[in-house]
XYZ file of N, CA, C and O in Angstrom:
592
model
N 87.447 116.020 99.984
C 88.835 116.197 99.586
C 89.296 115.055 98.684
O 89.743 115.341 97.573
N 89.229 113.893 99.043
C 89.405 112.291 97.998
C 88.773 112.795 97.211
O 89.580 113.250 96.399
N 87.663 113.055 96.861
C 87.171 113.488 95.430
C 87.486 114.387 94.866
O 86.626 114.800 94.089
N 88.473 114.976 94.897
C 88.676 116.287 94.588
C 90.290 115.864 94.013
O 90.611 116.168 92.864
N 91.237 115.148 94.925
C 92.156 114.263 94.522
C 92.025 113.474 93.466
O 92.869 113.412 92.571
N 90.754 112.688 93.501
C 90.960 111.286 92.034
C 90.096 112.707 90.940
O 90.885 112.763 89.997
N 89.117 113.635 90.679
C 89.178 114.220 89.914
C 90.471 114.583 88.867
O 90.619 114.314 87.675
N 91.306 115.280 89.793
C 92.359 116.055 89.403
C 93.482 114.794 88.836
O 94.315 115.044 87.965
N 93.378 113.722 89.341
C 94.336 112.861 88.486
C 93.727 112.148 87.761
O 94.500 111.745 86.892
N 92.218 111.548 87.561
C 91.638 111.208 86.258
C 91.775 112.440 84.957
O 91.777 112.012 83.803
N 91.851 113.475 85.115
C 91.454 114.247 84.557
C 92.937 114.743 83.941
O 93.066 115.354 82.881
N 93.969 114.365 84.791
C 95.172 114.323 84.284
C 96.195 113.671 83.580
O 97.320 113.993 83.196
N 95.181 112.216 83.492
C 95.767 111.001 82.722
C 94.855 110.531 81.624
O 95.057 109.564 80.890
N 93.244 111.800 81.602
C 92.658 111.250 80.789
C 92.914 111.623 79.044
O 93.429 112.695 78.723
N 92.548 110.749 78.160
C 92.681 110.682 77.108
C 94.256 109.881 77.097
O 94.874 109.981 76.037
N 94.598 109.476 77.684
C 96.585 108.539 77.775
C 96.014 107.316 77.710
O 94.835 106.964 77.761
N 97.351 106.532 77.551
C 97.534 104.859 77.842
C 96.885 104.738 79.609
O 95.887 104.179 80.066
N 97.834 105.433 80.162
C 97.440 105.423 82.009
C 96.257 105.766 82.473
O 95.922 105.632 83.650
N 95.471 106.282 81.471
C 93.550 106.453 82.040
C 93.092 105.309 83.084
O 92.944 105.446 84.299
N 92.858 103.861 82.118
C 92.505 103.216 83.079
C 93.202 102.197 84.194
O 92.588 101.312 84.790
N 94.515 102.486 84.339
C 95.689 102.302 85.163
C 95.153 103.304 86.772
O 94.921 102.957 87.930
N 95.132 105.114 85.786
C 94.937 105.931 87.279
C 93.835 105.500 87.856
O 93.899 105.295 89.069
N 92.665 105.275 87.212
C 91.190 104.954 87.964
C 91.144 103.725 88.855
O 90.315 103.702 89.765
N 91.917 102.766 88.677
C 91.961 101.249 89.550
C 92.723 101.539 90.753
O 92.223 101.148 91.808
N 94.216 102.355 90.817
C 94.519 103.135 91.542
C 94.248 103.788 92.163
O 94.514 103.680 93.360
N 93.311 105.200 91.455
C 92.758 105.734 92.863
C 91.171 105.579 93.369
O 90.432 106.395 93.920
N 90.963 104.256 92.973
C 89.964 103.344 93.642
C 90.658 102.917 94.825
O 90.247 103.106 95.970
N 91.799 102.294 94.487
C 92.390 101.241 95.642
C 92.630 102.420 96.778
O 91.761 102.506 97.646
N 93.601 103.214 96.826
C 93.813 104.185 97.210
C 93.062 105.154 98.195
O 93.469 105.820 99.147
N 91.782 104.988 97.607
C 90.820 105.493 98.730
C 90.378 104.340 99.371
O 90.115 104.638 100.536
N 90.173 103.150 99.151
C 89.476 102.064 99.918
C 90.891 101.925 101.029
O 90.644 101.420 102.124
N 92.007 102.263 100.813
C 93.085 102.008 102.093
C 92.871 103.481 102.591
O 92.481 103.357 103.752
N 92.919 104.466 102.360
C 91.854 105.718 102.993
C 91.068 104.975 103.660
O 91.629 104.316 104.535
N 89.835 104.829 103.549
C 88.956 104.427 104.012
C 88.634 103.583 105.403
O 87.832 103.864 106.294
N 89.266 102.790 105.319
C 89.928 101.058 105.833
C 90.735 101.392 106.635
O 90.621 100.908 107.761
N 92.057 102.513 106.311
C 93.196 102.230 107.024
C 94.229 101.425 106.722
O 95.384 101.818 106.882
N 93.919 100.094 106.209
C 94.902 98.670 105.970
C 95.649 98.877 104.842
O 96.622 99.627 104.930
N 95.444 98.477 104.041
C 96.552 98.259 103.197
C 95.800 97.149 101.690
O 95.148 96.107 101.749
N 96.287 97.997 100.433
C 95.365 97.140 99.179
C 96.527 97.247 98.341
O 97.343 98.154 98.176
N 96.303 95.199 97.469
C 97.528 95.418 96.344
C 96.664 95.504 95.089
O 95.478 95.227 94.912
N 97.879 96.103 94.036
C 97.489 96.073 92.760
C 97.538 94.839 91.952
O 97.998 93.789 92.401
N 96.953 94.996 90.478
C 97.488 93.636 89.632
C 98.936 94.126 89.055
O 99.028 95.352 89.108
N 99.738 93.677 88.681
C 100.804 93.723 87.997
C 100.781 94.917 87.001
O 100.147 94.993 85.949
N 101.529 95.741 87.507
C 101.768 96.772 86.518
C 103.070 97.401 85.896
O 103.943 97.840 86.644
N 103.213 97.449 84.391
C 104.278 98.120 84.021
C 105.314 99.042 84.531
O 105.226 99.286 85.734
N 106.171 99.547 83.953
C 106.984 100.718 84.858
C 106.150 102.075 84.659
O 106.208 102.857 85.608
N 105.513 102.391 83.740
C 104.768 103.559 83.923
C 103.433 103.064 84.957
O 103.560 103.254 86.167
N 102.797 102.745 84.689
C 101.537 102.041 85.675
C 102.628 102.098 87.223
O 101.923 102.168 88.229
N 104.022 102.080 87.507
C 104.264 102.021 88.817
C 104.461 103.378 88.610
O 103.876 103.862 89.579
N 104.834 104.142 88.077
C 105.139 105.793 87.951
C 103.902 106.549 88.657
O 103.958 107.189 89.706
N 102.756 106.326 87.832
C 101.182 106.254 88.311
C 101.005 105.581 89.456
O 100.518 106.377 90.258
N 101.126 104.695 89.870
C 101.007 105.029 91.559
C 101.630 105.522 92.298
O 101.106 106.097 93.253
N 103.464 105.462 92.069
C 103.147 106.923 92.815
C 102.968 108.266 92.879
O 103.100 108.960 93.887
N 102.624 108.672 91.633
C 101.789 110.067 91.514
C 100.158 109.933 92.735
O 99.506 110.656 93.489
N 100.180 108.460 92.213
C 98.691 108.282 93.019
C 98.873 108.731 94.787
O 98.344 109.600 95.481
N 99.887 107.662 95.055
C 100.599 108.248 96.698
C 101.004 109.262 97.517
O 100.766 109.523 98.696
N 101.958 110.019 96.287
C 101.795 111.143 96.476
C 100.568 112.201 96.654
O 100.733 113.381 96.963
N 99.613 111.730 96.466
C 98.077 113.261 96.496
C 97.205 112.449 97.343
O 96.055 112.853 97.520
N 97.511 111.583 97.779
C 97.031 111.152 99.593
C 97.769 111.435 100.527
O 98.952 111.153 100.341
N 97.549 111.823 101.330
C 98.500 112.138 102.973
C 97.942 110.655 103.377
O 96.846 110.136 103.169
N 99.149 110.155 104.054
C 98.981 109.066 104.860
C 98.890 108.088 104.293
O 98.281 107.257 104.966
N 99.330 107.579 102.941
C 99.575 106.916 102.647
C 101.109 106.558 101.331
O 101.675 107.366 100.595
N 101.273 105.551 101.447
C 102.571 105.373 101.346
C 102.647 103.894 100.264
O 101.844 103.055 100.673
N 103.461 103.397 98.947
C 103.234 102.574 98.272
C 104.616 102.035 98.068
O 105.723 102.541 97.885
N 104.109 100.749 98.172
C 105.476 99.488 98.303
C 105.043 98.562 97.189
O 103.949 98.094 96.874
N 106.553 98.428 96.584
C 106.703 96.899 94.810
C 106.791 96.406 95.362
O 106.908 96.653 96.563
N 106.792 95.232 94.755
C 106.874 93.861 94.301
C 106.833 92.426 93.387
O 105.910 91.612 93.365
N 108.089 92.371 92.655
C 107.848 91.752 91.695
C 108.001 90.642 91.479
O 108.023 90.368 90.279
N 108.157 89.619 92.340
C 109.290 88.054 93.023
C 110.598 88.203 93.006
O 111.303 87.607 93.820
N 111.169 89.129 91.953
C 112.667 89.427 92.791
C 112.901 90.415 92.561
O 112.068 91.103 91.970
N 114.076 90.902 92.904
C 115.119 92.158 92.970
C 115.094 92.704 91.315
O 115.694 91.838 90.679
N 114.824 93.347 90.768
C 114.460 93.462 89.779
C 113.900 93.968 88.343
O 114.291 94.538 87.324
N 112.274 93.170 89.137
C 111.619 93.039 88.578
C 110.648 94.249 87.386
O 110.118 95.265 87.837
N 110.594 93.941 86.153
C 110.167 95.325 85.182
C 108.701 95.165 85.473
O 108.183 96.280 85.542
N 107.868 94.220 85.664
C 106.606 94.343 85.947
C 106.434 93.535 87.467
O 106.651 92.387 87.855
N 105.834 95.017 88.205
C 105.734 94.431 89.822
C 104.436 95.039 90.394
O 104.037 96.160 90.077
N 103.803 94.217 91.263
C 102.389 95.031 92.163
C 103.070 96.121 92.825
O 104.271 96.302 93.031
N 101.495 97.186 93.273
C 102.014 98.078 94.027
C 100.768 97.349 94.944
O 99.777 96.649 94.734
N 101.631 98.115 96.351
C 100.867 97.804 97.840
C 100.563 99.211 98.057
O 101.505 100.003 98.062
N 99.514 99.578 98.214
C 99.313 101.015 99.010
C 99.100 100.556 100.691
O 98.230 99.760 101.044
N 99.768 101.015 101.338
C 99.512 100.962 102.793
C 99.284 102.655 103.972
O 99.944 103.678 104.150
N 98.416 102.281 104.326
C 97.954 103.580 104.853
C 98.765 103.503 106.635
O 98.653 102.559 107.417
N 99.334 104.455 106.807
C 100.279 105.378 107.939
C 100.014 104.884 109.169
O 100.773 105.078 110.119
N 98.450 103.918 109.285
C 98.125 103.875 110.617
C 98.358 102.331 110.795
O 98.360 101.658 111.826
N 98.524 102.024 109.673
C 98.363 100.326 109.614
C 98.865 99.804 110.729
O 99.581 100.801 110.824
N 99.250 98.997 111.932
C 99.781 98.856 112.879
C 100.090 97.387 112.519
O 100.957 96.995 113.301
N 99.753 96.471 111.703
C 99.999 94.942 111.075
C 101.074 94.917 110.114
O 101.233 96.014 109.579
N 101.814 94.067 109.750
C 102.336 93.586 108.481
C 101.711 92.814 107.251
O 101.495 91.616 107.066
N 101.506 93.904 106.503
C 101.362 93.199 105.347
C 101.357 92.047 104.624
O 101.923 92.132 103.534
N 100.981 91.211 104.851
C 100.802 89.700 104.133
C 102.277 89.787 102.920
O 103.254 89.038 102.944
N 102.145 90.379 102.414
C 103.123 90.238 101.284
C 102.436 90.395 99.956
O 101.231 90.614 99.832
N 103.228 90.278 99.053
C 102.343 90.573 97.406
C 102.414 89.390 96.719
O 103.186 89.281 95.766
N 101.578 88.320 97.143
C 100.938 87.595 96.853
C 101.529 86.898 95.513
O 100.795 86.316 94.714
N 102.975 87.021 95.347
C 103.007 86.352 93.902
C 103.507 84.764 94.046
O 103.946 84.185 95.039
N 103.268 84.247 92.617
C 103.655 82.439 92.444
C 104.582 82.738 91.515
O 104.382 83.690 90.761
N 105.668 82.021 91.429
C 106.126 81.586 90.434
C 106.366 79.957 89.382
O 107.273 79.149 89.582
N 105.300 79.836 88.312
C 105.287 78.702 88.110
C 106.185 78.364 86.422
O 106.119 79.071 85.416
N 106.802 77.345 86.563
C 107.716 77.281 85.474
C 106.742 76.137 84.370
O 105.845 75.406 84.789
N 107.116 76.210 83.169
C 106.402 75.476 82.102
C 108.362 75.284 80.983
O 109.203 76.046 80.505
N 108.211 74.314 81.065
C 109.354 73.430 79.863
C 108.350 72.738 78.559
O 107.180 72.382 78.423
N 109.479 72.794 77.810
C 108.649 71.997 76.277
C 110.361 71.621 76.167
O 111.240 72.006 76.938
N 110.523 70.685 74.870
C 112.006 70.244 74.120
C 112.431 71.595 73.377
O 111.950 72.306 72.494
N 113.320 71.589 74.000
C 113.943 72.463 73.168
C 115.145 72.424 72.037
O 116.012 73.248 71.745
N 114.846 71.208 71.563
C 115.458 70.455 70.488
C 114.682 70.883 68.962
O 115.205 71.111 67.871
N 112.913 70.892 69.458
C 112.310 70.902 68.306
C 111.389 72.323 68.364
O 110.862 72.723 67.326
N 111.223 73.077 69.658
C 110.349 73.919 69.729
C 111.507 75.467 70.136
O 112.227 75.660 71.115
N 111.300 76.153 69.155
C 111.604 78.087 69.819
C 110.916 78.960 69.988
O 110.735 79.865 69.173
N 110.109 78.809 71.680
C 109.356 79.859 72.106
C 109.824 81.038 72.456
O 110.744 81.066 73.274
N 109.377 82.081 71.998
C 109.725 83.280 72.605
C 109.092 83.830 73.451
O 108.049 83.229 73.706
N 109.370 85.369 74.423
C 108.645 85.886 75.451
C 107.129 86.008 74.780
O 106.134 85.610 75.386
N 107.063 86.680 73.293
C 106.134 87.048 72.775
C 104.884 85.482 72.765
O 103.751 85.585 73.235
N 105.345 84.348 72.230
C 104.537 83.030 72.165
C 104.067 82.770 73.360
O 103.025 82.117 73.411
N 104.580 83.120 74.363
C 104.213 82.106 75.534
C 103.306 83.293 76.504
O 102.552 82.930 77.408
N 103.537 84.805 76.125
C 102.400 85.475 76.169
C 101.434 85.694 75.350
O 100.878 86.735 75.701
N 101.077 85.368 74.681
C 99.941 84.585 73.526
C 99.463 83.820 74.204
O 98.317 83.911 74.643
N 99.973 83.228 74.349
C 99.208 81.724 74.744
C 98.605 81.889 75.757
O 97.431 81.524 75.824
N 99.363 82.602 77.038
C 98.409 82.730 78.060
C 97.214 83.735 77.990
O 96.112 83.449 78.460
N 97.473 84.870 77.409
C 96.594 85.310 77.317
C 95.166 85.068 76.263
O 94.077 85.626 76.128
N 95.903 83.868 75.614
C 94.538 83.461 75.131
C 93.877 82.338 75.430
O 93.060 81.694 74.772
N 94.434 82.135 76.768
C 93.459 81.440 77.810
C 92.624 82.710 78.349
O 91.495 82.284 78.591
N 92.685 83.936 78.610
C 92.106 84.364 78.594
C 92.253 85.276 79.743
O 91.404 86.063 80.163
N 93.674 85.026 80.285
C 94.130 85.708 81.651
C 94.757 86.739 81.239
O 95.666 86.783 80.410
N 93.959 88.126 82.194
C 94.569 88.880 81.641
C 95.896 89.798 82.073
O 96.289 89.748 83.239
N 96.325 90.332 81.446
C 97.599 90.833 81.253
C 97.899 91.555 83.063
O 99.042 91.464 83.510
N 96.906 92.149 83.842
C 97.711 92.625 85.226
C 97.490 91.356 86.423
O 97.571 91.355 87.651
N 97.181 90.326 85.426
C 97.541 88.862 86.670
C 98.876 88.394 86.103
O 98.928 87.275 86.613
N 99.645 88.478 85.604
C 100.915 88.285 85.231
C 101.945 89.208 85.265
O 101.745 90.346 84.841
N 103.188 88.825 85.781
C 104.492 89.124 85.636
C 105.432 89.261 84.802
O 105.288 89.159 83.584
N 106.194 89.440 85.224
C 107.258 89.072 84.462
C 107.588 87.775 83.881
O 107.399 86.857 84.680
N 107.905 87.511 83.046
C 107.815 85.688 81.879
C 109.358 85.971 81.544
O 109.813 86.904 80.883
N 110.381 84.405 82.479
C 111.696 84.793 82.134
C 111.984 83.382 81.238
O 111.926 82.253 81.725
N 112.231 83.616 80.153
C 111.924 82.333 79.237
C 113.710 82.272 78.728
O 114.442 83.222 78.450
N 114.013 80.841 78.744
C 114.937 80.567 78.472
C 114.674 79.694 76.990
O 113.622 79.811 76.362
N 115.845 78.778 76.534
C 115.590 77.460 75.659
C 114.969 76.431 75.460
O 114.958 75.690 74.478
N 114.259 76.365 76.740
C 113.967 75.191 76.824
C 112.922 75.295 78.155
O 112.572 74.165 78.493
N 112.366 76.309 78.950
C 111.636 76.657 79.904
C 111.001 77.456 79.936
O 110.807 77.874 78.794
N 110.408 78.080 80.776
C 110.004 79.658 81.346
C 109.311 79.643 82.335
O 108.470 78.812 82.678
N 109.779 80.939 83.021
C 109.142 81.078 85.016
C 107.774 81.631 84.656
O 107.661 81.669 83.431
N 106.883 81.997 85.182
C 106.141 82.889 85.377
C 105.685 83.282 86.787
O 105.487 82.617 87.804
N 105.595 84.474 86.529
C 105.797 85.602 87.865
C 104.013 85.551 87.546
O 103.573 85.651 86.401
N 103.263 85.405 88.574
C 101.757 85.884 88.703
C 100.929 86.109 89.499
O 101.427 86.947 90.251
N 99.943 85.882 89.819
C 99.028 86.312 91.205
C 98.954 84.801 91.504
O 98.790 83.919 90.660
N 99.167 84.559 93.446
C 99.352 83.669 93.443
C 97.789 83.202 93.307
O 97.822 82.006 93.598
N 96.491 83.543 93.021
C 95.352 82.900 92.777
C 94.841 82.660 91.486
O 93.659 82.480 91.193
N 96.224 82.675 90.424
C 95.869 82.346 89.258
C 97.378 80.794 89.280
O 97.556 80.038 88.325
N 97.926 80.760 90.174
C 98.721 79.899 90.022
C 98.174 78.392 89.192
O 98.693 77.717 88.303
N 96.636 78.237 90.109
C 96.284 76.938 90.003
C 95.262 76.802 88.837
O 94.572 75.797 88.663
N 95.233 77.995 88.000
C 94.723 77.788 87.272
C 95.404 77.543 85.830
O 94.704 77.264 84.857
């Protein structure tokens, strides 16, 4: 039956932007099938959250919870948690770490300061939301890329 489920929604997102969004999804999705417990995502857009829960929906017994560090948030993990789970969830794992420069002589934008990280080489669903002001910016991310 799971195979018959991730068929019908690969096959429904294939050739889209969300192709390889649905497949990581309904990977995770069956491994909390599987397990029982409960699996998070990397950071995903508002369509990528649309797509999971299309994903949630075509499992029985399971059920998907955001999270983005706050009330909010345009890019947030999804938690799939499966019906039997009897634990609490750890939480969704995010850091928020701030970076300042002068803002006398430098104007970064959202766009620069995602450049930059990503050409360290991190990629785009270990990051959040980037709330950049004049002279700062937060970053929302996985908390096991914090320390890097």
């Amino acid at each position: 039956m799971a195979s018959e489920q991730k068929e019908k929604l690969i096959r429904f997102y294939k050739g889209t932007e969300g192709e390889e969004t649905v497949i990581k999804l309904v990977d995770l999705a069956e491994a909390v099938q599987r397990s029982q417990k409960f699996r998070l995502s990397g950071f995903l857009d508002p369509y990528g959250q649309e797509i999971a829960e299309t994903v949630a929906a075509n499992y029985p017994g399971l059920r998907v919870d955001f999270g983005g560090g706050y009330q909010g948030a345009e890019r947030a993990r999804a938690m799939y948690i499966h019906e039997d789970f009897a634990g609490t969830p750890s939480g969704f794992d995010i850091a928020c770490l701030k970076a300042s420069w002068n803002g006398q002589f430098a104007r970064l934008s959202h766009r620069d300061v995602l450049g930059a990280l990503m050409g360290l080489g991190i990629e785009r669903d270990r990051l959040g939301d980037l709330l950049v002001t004049a002279d700062s910016v937060r970053i929302l991310c996985d908390s096991k890329m914090a320390e890097y």
